[in-house]
Every structure is written in structure tokens, then in C-alpha cells.
XYZ file of C-alpha atoms in Angstrom:
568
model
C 0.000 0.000 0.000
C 2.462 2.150 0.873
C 4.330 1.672 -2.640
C 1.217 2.365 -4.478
C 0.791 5.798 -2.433
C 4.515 7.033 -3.751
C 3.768 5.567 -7.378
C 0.522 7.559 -7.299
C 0.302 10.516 -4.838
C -3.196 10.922 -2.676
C -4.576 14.429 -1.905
C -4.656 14.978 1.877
C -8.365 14.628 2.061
C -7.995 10.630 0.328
C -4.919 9.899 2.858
C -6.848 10.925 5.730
C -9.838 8.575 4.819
C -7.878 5.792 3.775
C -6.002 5.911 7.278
C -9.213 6.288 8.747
C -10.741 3.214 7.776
C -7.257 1.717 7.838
C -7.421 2.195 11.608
C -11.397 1.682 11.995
C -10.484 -2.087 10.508
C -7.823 -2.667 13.149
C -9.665 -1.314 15.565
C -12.564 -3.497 14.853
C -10.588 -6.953 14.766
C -9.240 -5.757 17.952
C -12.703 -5.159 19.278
C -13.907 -9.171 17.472
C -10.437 -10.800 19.000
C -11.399 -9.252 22.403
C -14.916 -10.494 22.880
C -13.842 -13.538 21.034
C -11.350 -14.468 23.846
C -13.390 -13.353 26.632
C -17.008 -14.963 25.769
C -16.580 -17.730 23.159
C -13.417 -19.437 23.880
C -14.304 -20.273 27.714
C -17.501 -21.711 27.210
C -16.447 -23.893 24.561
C -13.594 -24.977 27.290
C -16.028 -25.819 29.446
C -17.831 -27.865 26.868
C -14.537 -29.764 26.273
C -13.976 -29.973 29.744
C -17.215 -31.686 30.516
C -15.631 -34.762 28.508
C -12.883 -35.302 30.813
C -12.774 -36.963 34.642
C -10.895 -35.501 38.068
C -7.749 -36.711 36.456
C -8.277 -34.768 33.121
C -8.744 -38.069 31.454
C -11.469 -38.564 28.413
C -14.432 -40.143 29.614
C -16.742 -39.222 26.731
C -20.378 -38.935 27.967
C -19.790 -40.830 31.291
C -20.455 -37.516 33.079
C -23.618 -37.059 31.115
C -24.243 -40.391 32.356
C -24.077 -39.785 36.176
C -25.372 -36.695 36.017
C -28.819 -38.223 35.076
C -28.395 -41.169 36.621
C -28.404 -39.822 40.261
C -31.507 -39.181 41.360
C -30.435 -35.475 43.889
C -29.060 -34.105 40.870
C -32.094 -35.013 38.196
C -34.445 -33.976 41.245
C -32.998 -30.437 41.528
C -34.017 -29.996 37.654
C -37.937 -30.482 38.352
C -37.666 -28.478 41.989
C -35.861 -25.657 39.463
C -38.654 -25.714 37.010
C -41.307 -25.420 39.326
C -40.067 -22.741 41.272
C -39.392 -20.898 38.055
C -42.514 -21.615 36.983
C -44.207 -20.883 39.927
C -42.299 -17.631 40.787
C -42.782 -16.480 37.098
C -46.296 -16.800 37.425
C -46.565 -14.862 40.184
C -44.325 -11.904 39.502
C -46.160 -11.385 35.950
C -49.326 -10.987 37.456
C -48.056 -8.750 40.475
C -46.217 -7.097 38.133
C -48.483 -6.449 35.582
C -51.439 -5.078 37.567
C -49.220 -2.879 39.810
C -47.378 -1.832 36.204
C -50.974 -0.676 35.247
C -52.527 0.932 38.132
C -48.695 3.536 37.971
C -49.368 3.659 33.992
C -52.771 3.612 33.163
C -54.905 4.639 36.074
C -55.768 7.496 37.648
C -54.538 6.479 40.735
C -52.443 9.327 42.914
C -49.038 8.633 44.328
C -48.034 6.672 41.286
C -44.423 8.283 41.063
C -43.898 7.328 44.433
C -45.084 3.658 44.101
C -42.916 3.896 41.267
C -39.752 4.788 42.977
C -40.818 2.310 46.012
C -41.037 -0.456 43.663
C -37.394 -0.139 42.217
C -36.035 -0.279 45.658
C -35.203 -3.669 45.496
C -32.750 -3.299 42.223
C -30.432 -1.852 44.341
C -29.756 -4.718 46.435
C -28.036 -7.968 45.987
C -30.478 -10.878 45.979
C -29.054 -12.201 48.848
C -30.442 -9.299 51.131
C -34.344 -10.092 50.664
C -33.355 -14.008 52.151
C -31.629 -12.658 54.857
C -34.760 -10.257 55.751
C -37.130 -13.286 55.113
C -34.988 -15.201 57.982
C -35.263 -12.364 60.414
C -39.317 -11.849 59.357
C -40.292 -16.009 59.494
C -37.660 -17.468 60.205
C -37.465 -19.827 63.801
C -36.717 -16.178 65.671
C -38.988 -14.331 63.253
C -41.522 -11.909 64.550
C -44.237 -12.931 61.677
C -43.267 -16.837 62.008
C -47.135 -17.859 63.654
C -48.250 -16.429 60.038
C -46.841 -19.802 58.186
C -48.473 -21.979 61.318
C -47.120 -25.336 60.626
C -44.718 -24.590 57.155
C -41.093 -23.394 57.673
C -39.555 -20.303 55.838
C -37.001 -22.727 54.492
C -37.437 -24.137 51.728
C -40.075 -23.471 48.542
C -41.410 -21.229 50.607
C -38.956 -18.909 51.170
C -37.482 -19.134 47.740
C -40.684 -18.468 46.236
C -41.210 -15.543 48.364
C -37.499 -14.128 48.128
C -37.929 -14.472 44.071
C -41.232 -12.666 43.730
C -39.239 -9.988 45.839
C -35.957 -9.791 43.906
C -37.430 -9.883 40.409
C -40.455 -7.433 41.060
C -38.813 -4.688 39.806
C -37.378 -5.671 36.640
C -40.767 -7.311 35.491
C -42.434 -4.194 36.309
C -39.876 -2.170 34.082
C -40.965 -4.402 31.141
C -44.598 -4.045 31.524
C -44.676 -0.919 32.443
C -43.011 0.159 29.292
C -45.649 -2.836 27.630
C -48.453 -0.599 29.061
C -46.825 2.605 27.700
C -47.383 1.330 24.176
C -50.938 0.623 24.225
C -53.118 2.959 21.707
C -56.099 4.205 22.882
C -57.337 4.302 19.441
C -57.688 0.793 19.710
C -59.788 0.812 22.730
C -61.835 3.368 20.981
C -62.644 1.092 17.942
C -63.581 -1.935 20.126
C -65.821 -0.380 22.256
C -67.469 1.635 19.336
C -68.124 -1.672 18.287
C -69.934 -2.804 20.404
C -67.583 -4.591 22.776
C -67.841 -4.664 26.864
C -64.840 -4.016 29.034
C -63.415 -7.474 29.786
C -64.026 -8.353 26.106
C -62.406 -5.300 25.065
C -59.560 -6.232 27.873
C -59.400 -9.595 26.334
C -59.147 -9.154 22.823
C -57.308 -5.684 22.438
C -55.475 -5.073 25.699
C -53.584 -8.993 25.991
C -52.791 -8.966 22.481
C -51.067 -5.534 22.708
C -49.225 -6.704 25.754
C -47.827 -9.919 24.219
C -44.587 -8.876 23.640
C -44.152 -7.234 27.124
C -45.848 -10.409 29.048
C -43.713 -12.732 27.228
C -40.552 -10.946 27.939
C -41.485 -10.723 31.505
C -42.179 -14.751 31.559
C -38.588 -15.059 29.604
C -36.208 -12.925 32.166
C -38.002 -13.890 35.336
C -38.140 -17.576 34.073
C -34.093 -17.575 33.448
C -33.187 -15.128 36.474
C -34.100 -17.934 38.515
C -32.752 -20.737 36.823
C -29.545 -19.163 37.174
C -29.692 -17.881 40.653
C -27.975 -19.416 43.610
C -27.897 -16.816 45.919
C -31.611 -17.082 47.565
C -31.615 -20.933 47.679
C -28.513 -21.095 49.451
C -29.786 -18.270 52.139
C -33.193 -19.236 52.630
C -33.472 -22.797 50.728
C -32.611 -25.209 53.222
C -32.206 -28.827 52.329
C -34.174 -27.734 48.669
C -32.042 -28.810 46.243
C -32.087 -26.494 42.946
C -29.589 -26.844 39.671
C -27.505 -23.463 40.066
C -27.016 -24.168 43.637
C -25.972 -27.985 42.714
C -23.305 -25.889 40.088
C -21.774 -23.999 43.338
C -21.932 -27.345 45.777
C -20.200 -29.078 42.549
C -17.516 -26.361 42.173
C -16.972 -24.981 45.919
C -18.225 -28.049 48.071
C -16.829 -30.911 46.008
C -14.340 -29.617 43.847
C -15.938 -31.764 40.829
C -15.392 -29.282 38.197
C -16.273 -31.614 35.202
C -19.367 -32.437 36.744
C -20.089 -28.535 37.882
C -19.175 -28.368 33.914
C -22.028 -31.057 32.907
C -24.614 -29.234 35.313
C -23.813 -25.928 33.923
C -24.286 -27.125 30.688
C -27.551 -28.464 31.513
C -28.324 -24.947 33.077
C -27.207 -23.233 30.300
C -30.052 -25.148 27.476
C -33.075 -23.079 29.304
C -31.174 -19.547 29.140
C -30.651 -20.478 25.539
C -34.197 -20.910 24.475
C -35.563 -17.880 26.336
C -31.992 -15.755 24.812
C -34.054 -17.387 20.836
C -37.488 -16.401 21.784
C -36.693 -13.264 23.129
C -34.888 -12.164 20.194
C -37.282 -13.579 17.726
C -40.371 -11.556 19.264
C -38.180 -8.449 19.958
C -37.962 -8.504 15.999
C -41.589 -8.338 15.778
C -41.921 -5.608 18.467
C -39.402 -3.029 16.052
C -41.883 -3.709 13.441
C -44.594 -2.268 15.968
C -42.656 0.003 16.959
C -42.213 1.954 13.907
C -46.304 2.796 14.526
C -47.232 6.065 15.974
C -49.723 5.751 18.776
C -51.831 7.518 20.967
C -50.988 6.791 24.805
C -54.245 4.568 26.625
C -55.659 6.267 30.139
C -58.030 3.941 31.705
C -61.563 5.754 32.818
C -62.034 7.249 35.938
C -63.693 5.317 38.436
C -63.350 5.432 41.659
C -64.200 1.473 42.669
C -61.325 0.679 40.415
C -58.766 3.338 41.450
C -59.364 2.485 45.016
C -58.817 -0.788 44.468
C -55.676 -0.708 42.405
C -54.415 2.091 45.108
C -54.695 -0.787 48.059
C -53.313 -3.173 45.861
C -50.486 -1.099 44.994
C -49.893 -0.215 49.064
C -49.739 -3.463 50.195
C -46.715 -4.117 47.603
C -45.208 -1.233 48.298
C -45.525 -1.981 51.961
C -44.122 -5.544 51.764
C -41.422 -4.611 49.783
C -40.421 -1.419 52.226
C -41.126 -4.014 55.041
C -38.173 -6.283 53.746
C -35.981 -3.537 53.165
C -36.279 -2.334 56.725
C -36.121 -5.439 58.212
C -32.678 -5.594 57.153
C -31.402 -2.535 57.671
C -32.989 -2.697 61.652
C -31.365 -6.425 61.893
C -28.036 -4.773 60.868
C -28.617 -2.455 63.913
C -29.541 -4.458 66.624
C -27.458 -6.174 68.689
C -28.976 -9.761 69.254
C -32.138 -10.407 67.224
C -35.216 -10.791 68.663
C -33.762 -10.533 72.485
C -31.971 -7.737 72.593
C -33.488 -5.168 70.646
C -30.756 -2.523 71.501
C -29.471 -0.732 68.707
C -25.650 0.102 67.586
C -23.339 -0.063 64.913
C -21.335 -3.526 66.279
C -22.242 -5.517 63.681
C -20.240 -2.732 60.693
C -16.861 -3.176 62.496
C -16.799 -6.735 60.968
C -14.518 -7.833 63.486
C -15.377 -11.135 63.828
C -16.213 -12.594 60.412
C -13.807 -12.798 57.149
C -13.880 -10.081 54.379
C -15.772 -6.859 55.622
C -14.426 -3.561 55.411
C -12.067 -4.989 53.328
C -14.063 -6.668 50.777
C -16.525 -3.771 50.831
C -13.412 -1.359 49.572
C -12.317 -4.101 46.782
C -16.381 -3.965 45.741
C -15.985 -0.340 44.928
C -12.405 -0.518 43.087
C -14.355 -3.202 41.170
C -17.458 -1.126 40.536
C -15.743 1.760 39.501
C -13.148 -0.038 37.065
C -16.330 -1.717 35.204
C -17.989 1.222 34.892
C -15.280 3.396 33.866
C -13.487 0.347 31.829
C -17.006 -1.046 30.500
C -18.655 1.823 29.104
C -15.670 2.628 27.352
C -15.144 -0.307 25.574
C -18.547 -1.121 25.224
C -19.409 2.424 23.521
C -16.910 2.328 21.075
C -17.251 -0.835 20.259
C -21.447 0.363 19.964
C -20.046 3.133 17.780
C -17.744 1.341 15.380
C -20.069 -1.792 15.262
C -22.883 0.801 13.629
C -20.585 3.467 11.881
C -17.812 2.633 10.151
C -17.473 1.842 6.670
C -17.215 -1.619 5.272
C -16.009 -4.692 7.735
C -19.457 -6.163 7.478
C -18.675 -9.142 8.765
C -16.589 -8.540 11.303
C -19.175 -6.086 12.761
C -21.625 -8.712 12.224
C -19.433 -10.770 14.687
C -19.068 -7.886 17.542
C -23.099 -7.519 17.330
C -23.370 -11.650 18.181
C -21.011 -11.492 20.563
C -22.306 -8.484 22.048
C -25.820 -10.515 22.329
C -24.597 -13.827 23.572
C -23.506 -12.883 27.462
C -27.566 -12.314 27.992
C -27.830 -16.062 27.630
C -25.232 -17.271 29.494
C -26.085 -17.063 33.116
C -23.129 -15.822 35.625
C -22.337 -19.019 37.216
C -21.364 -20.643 34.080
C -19.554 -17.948 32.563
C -17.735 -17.662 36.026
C -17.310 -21.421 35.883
C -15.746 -21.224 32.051
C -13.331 -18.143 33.125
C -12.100 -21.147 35.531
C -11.081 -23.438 32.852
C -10.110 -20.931 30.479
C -7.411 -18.437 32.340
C -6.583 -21.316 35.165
C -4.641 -22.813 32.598
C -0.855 -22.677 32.882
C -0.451 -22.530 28.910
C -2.931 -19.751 28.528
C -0.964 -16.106 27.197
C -3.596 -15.139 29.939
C -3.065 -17.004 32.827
C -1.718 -14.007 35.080
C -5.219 -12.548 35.146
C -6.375 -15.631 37.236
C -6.685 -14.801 41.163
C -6.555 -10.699 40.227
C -9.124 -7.841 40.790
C -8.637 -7.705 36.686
C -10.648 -11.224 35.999
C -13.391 -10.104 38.332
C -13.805 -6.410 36.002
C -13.616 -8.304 33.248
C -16.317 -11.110 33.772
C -18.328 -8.573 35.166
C -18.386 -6.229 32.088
C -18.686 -9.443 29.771
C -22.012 -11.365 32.324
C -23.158 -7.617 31.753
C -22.540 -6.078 28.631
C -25.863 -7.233 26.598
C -27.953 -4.506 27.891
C -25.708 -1.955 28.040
C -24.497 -2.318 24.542
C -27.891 -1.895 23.057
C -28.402 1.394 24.931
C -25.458 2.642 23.160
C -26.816 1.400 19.812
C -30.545 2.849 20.403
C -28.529 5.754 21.409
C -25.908 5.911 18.314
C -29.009 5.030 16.203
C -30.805 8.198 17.205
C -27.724 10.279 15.540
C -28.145 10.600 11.545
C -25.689 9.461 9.470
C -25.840 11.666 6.535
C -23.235 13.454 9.802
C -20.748 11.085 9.169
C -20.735 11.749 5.152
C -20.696 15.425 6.036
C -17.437 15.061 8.387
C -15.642 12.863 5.877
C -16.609 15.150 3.084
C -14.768 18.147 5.408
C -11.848 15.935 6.372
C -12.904 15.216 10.191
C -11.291 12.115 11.332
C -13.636 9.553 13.130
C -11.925 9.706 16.320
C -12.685 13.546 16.197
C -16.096 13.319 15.166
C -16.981 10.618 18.403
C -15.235 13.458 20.490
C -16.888 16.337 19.475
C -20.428 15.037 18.228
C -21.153 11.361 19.497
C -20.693 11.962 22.854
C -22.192 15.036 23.731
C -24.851 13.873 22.029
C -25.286 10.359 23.717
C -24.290 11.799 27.149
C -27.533 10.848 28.911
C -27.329 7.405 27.282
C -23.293 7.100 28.601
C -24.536 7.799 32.054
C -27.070 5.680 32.105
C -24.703 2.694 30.793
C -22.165 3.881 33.391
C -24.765 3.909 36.551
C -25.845 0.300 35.273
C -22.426 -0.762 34.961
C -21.969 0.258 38.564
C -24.941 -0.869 40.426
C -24.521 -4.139 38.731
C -21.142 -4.975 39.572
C -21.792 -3.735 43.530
C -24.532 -6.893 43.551
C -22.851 -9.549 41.704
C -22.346 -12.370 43.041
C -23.088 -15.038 40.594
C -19.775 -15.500 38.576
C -17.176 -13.388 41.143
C -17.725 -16.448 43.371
C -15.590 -18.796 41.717
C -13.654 -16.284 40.561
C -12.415 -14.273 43.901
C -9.617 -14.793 46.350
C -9.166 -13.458 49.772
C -7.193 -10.317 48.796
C -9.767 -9.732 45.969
C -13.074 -10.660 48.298
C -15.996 -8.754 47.081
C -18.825 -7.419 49.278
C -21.835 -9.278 47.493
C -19.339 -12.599 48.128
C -18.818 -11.824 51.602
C -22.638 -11.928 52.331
C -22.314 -15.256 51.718
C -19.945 -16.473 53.566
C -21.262 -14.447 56.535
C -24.255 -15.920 56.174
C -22.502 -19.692 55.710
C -20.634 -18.773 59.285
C -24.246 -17.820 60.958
C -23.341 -14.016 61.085
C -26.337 -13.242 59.759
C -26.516 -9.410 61.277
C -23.318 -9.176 59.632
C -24.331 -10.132 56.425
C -27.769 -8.282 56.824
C -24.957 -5.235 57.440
C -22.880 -5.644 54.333
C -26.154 -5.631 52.299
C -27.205 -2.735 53.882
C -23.424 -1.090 52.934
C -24.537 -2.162 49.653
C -27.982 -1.174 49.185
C -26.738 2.369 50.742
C -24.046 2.630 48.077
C -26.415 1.746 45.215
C -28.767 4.366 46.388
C -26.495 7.133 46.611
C -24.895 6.454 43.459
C -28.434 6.336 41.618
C -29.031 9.413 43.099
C -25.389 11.410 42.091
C -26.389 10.027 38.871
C -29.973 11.881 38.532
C -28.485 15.266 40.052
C -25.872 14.803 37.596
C -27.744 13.932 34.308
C -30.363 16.586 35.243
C -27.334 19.421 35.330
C -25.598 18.062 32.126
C -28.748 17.740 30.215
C -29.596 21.574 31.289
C -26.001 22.501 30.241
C -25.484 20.173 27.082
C -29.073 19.138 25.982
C -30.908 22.074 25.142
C -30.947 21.238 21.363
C -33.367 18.701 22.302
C -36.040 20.884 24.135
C -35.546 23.245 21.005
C -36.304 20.213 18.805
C -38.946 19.456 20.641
């Protein structure tokens, strides 16, 4: 190339784009050898490890074989479904009427029920278990309300799922509620049609997409999870909890290997549908509608106001429950309240781990939105490289549908071996930023593509045309302009990685103990106020950062945004 450039001299302008997209290839192969190394090749490790014994000897299917032939394991996959079943069931419906009385009624309050019903986001799943123990557990205050039934067990897991998954179901269906059209309600009842046939035939149709996706994340979320079985569980055996008995209680990683695989075949089929109907929804959503407001009546508002008050109440009851447990000194006989149970004295990680969760935070949200907006931007604008963008955007969508215990299971295989380039990242804080960004970086990349989207791209002709380099153009255009997005992928980022606890926990060691992890193993010792304390340390942090990061979006969108309110 360069001999042809002296044989036949470029203008400026040509150079400038040649190097350009010269340096927009690299950096996209970069970008497809990156995610290639951190998503694909561990999981197919794990595959090929799931072949092999103790002794790293082939054994072909033989673990396949005792897998289903022992009848704890095989049990834990119908005690998974039906709790998944069960607790998806439950959470839609909750959801979906408490996602209409803050959308669609006339109800007052609803910002506040709104806020309320978030609340639990900001925690790590473990929390709601712990505050379950302290409400019905054997020293529980509410434990005559079960009678003969312990808290342990279905149970409890059923309860301390509906809990931690509320609030992302009721994202989904409130924004499935958002896109009804009135006009539609118009022509059915002009029609002729009554209100539960109008309800029926217009209003469940409309909400297909939402109820579906709702069924699809709450369905996975607890296939995956370990964390509220092994709080509140007891002897109830489920399959992600047999993956962390496998890997931390037995040391059987080609078994833990076979069960993840096994746990990994629901995740996948939810990851297809999803992705097939959100196709269908884009075709939708290219309609302009008119927003539906349900009539005022004041049997149905006060009904859907009680309903929404008694949610709001259990979940604020479970979040105070415990933050007081963290406060008291001996639960339920001495009542006094102090601060003992933050000095950590007694039990392993604490203040320590709590300082190594907010390095970690930090790094993945600084480090992840980064990468992953760049990546966004070069996926969607550059020239040419179609099929290595077409790579970045499948890798980009395959973390959603592996769930954090296997991914933190295949990081084991992958950079625990001695002849892996990569093998000094194992036992660092850097392995725990990087799974986190990669068992994270679905949602956040398609927020920077919605957002990059929104941008036209007759700009980018316009800045070639007037010699702008591409790096220049992302400073001075793309990211003023998808500021708000950035944030939000940043905040995300953060929160996220201050709950994790899924794939850190075969990934930590004692220097690099994270706060989430230390719950855990506070709660394995029996220091439950202590573990009920780091989750409120948690919780606390999420809070505070969610709220830093609406003072600070408001101020920047006042100072940067104002093109938009001139727009509109």
C-alpha cells in the first residue's frame, strides 16, 4: 500500500480517509479478537472440559451419564422448574397489575409507588433471604403467620424471588403498558364490545410482547440464581445451587461443567425467543400511537391504590427489616441498637471486601462503558467490515444467555490454565472487572446502539466530506450527544457490579473478596446481622450512586441538551 501511495500521490483529504478506515479495521478486529477471547473461547472450554474426569482423562459422555443417573441431581431440575414456573407466574401478574394501576390509572401517588417499587434493584439478591430469615424465620416476629410450614425451603425461595425480580418485570410491563393505543380501545368499544371483552381481545394482544418478555427474564433469572436458595433454601435442592456445591463443596469441576451445561439449554431458548419476538416488536414500533388512560372510576382506582400499598408496603417491610437487623445487637432478644455488627470484626472479608467492591465497581464502569461504547459506535458506523461487525453484534448478544455461574465457571477453565498467554489474570481484581463487564454487557451495549441510532448518518458523510477524522467526530459530536445514554450505561455498569455475586464467586480470592461474596460467607458462618450489614453497605451505596447520577444527568442535560427541548 504504501508503494502504491509514492507511485501515485493521494490528496490529503484521500490519505486521511484511507487511514481512517485503515485504523477503523484494526480497531474493529481488535474489538472481534477481544470479545472472542473473553465470551466464546471459555464456554467452549467448558464444553470440552465436561468430557474429561478428576484426572483430566477422556471419559466421553460418562459424566452425562451420572449426572442423570443420580436421582439429587435429576431432582434439583424439576424443583428448578417449578419454582421458576411458579415464581414467574406470580411476579407477571403482580407485576403487571401494579405496572398498570402507575401507567394507566388514575390512581395518585403513582411516582412514588414507582420509585418504592425499584427499591429492590439496588440490592443484591441475597439481602431479601436474609430479611425473610429475620421476618419467618425460627426467631422471626411474623413466624405464627406460616403456622405449621417453615420459611425454608419453597417457601422462602418463592417468596425471596417474587421480591428480587419485582422490579425488573415491572420495568418491562410498564413500558408494555406505555405502548398501548387508545385508538384501539376506541374502535372496540365503538363496536360494540364490553370491558373485559375489550380487555381480552385488544389489551392482551397488545401486551404480548411485554408479558412474554417478563415470563422469559423472570423464568431464566431464577434458573440461574444461587444466591436465595442457598440463604433461605434449606435442604431444597435447585440446579444453580448444585453448580456452586459441585464447584466450591466438592471440587468436581467436570461435573459442575455437565450441570452448567444443563443450566445453560433453558437460558438459551428464552436468549431465541426473546430475540425472535423483539424482531416483531421493532416492526410495531415503527407505529405512531396515541398513549391509553383507563376511565375514571373510583371502585377501580381504590382498588388498584390498596393493591399497589400493600406491595409497596411488603417490599419497604423487607428492606427495613434488614437494615434494623443490621442495627440491633442480638435479634429478637436484645433489641438494643448500635453499629457492632459494621466493624466486621469477627467474620472474614468486611471492610475490606466492601473497599475491593468499589475498586471493582468503579473499574467496570469506567473500563465497560468505554469499551462497550466504542465498540457500539464502530459496530454501527464505520465503513465496510461487514462481517466482522456482524461478529461484535453476536457477541455483544450472547452474554444475555449465558447465566453468571457458568460464565464464572468457564473463566475457571479458560485463564486457570498454565499454557494460557492469559493465565496471570487468574486470582486478580482484573478477571473479576472483566467477567463482570462481559455477564453484563448485553444490555448496556444496546443502549449505546438505540442511542448511536438516534444520531443521523448523513453526519458522518458530512465530516468525511470536510476531512474530520472519526476519532474527532466521536469526540466532538457522538458523545455530547449520547451523554444521557453514557450515564445511564455507566450507573448500570456500577450498580450491577456492587450486587454480583453469581460469577465473582468462583472467581475471587481473599485479597480480591468482594462485598456481594462476603454476604455469603457471613451468612454460611451464621453471622447473619453481619451479612444483613454488608447488604445494607450495599444497598446504601447503590442508592447514593443512583441518586449522584440523577443530580448529575439533570445538570448536564440543562447545560449540554438544550438542542433537544428546542427540537422538541
Amino acid at each position: 500500500m504504501l508503494n502504491n501511495s509514492v507511485a501515485h500521490p493521494a490528496s490529503p483529504l484521500q490519505l486521511k480517509r484511507h487511514f481512517g478506515l485503515s485504523s477503523g479495521g484494526l480497531v474493529l478486529i481488535f474489538q472481534g479478537i477481544v470479545l472472542l477471547f473473553l465470551i466464546i473461547c471459555p464456554v467452549f472450554l467448558m464444553v470440552y472440559k465436561s468430557f474429561f474426569d478428576s484426572n483430566d482423562q477422556f471419559v466421553g459422555l460418562a459424566n452425562y451419564v451420572s449426572f442423570f443417573s443420580n436421582p439429587v441431581l435429576t431432582g434439583s431440575i424439576f424443583n428448578s422448574l417449578a419454582i421458576a414456573l411458579t415464581a414467574t407466574s406470580m411476579t407477571l401478574i403482580l407485576a403487571s397489575v401494579y405496572a398498570y394501576a402507575i401507567t394507566c390509572s388514575h390512581m395518585p401517588f403513582k411516582r412514588l409507588f414507582k420509585v418504592i417499587a425499584l427499591l429492590p434493584i439496588l440490592a443484591p439478591s441475597l439481602l431479601p433471604a436474609i430479611a425473610l430469615v429475620y421476618l419467618f424465620g425460627h426467631q422471626g416476629i411474623f413466624k405464627a403467620v406460616l403456622g405449621s410450614h417453615e420459611i425454608y425451603g419453597p417457601i422462602g425461595i418463592l417468596m425471596g424471588y417474587c421480591f428480587w425480580l419485582f422490579p425488573a418485570a415491572l420495568m418491562i410491563m410498564t413500558s408494555a403498558f406505555r405502548g398501548l393505543d387508545a385508538r384501539l380501545f376506541e374502535a372496540s368499544r365503538s363496536l360494540g364490545a364490553g370491558t373485559f371483552r375489550t380487555y381480552f381481545h385488544v389489551m392482551i394482544p397488545a401486551l404480548r410482547v411485554g408479558l412474554i418478555s417478563t415470563v422469559l427474564v423472570a423464568f431464566t433469572s431464577v434458573m440461574t440464581d444461587f444466591g436465595i436458595p442457598k440463604v433461605i433454601g434449606g435442604s431444597f435442592n435447585m440446579m444453580a445451587l448444585d453448580v456452586y456445591k459441585q464447584i466450591i463443596g466438592q471440587q468436581n469441576f467436570s461435573m459442575g461443567a455437565v450441570v452448567s451445561l444443563v443450566l445453560l439449554i433453558p437460558a438459551l431458548l428464552s436468549f431465541t425467543v426473546d430475540r425472535l419476538q423483539r424482531k416483531s416488536q421493532a416492526r410495531l414500533q415503527n407505529q405512531e400511537i396515541r398513549p391509553y388512560q383507563g376511565k375514571k372510576k373510583t371502585l377501580p382506582t381504590a382498588l388498584l391504590f390498596i393493591f399497589c400499598f400493600a406491595i409497596a408496603a411488603f417490599l419497604i417491610a423487607v428492606t427495613a427489616t434488614a437494615v434494623l437487623a443490621s442495627f440491633v445487637q442480638y435479634w429478637p432478644y436484645n433489641l438494643t441498637l448500635g453499629l457492632s455488627h459494621y466493624s466486621f470484626e469477627m467474620v472474614d472479608g468486611g471492610w475490606h471486601s466492601y473497599l475491593n467492591s468499589l475498586i471493582m465497581a468503579g473499574s467496570v464502569a469506567i473500563i465497560g462503558t468505554v469499551f462497550i461504547f466504542i465498540a457500539a459506535f464502530t459496530s454501527q458506523r464505520l465503513k465496510g467490515f461487514e462481517f466482522i461487525k456482524g461478529l461484535i453484534q453476536g457477541f455483544a448478544l450472547l452474554p444475555m444467555a449465558i447465566p453468571g455461574l457458568v460464565l464464572g465457571l468457564s473463566y475457571i477453565f479458560f485463564f486457570n490454565n498454565p499454557h494460557n498467554p492469559l493465565h496471570f489474570l487468574y486470582g486478580t481484581m482484573y478477571i473479576l472487572v472483566i467477567s463482570t463487564i462481559v455477564h453484563y454487557y448485553t444490555v448496556p451495549h444496546l443502549t449505546a446502539v438505540a442511542a448511536i441510532k438516534q444520531i443521523p448518518a448523513q453526519l458522518d458523510n458530512a465530516a468525511r466530506s470536510l476531512g474530520i477524522s472519526v476519532p474527532k467526530t466521536l469526540w466532538r459530536v457522538y458523545i455530547p450527544v449520547c451523554l444521557p445514554a453514557i450515564l445511564d450505561i455507566s450507573v448500570y455498569l456500577f450498580v450491577t457490579a456492587m450486587t454480583t455475586v453469581s460469577a465473582a464467586i468462583f472467581l475471587y480470592t481473599p485479597d480480591t473478596s468482594l462485598a456481594s461474596v462476603a454476604i455469603l460467607n457471613m451468612d454460611d458462618a451464621g453471622d447473619t446481622a453481619a451479612a444483613a450489614a454488608m447488604g445494607v453497605l450495599i444497598l446504601a451505596t447503590s442508592t447514593t450512586v443512583k441518586v449522584v447520577h440523577w443530580l448529575l444527568t439533570r445538570t448536564l442535560l440543562r447545560k449540554t441538551q438544550s438542542w433537544r427541548q428546542m427540537d422538541g
